[in-house]
Amino acid sequence: MSARGGVLIAATVALLAAAARPAGADGGGVPASAAPDCAQPADGRAPDPRCGEALDGRAPPPPPSPARTAGQVALYPTRAIAAGAFYPLVQATDVIESHHAQDWLQAWLTSDDGKVGVRPLLKYATSTVPTVGLRVFYQRLPGEGSGVATSFQTAGPAAMVGEVDAAAARWTGLSFRTVVSHRDDRYFAGIGALSQADLTARGWSAARFSSDIYSAEVRWTRALPANLRVVLHGDLQRRDYRAGGVRGGPSVAEVFRAATPDCQATTQPTNACVDPTLLPGFADGMRITHQGVGLQWDVRSHTRDGSGAALAVDATFAEGIAGDPSRHVTLSAEPVVALGHADRQIILRGRAVMVDALADAPIPFEELAVMSGWNGMRGFLDGRFRGDSGVVTTAEYRWYVSHLVDASLFTDVGTVAGHDFAGIGSARWFPSYGLGLRLYRTPGAYWEGAPQSGMQFIYAPDGGFRFILSVATF
């Protein structure tokens, strides 16, 4: 071996030995692994975890308050049940995260700048047909924040829903939406706070109808001082209904049949056999326009476990066109309060709606306050409860499960009532209870009460068990 090679090997061994030596140790010093003197003031030495100190110099966290400890104890049984129920799903999520499956999918289905892509969609709720589809978006239009997205979901001939959303440059505040929808499994169970026993006593049951809906909407949004935001919106809608060819139950022409000689039990279900006093506006459909103004106040922290409050109020005027006699106004208010800390969050949410006729024509049944479904009483199908007014309240507790998933326990309680909330004090209130997994996406969408993406298991004493699934994974 040459002298040069010997020198190189010796230098390499010396470097490796120096790298393996404990930090802060030298030939005659004390090794860094020696126990620190924790009695010495912290400002006179480096922070050390063995003294209960954080390496970044922060003070140790204070012990939990008695109220927090009591809350943890009270919630332990429900959290244990939820943990057991969700164990397979949580484990599957861990596998997806560890193999970066979502990152790979996003890389395959999205451009490098994130402005062009496609997303899979899946939506299902108990007693409705499941729909699958795609959403395609393009955000390279002129103007910061402008873009267009189109989606299509279908379950075959039973359900087809297409939607186009567009936004102008952000400084304009303008957005547009067009929806074309066909479904054969729409739901109706009378008007008012009717329980299953009430329906049976009147000789009724839940019924189905079919609808074709065409709508075009424009919105203008402008931020104001003091955390306020104003929204102006208007739309044009056409809705056609059919009593025949429905799925999921009997037709509304069979259950809410008009008492005429031509509409007997053996008669084929037709629009003419639907009682117009029980389903106003069904036979002729709707040709209607809406104009509204909303005001939003928002002081929420949009972090995953943030706290804060928000309030949205809206007034919408509706008037029939092309011979439609409808004329009414809808007033709504929706407060939200959240209390969050350390991967935990409690959300309290309410919603109140009142519809008031401004003409002699009755309010169409689809323009009434609907308090059940995705954005209300989740233990009941969309359309289960309709009335001139209605209220729903939600309490939801969420906690961190993984990078992509949070679990939740919730309860929804609501009802419908008459004009100007008449009879709401004595009306029957309908609770439901559930637990769910929510896919965490963006803080803005995460604050919403509806399950934008996730699954929920719900039980309602007056409605039984339900399962809701909505997947738009990223």
PDB file of C-alpha atoms in Angstrom, residues 23 71 82 85 230 301 350 394 406 411 451:
ATOM      1  CA  ALA A  23     -22.005  15.754  20.874  1.00  0.00           C
ATOM      2  CA  GLY A  71     -65.189  16.374  29.632  1.00  0.00           C
ATOM      3  CA  ALA A  82     -66.382   5.074  17.810  1.00  0.00           C
ATOM      4  CA  ALA A  85     -66.431   0.904  14.947  1.00  0.00           C
ATOM      5  CA  VAL A 230     -72.389  40.854   1.213  1.00  0.00           C
ATOM      6  CA  SER A 301     -60.205  30.717  12.779  1.00  0.00           C
ATOM      7  CA  GLY A 350     -78.352  26.270  13.891  1.00  0.00           C
ATOM      8  CA  THR A 394     -76.640  20.501  15.402  1.00  0.00           C
ATOM      9  CA  ASP A 406     -61.209  13.203  11.557  1.00  0.00           C
ATOM     10  CA  THR A 411     -76.761  14.994  16.989  1.00  0.00           C
ATOM     11  CA  PRO A 451     -70.453  16.037   4.946  1.00  0.00           C
TER      12      PRO A 451
END
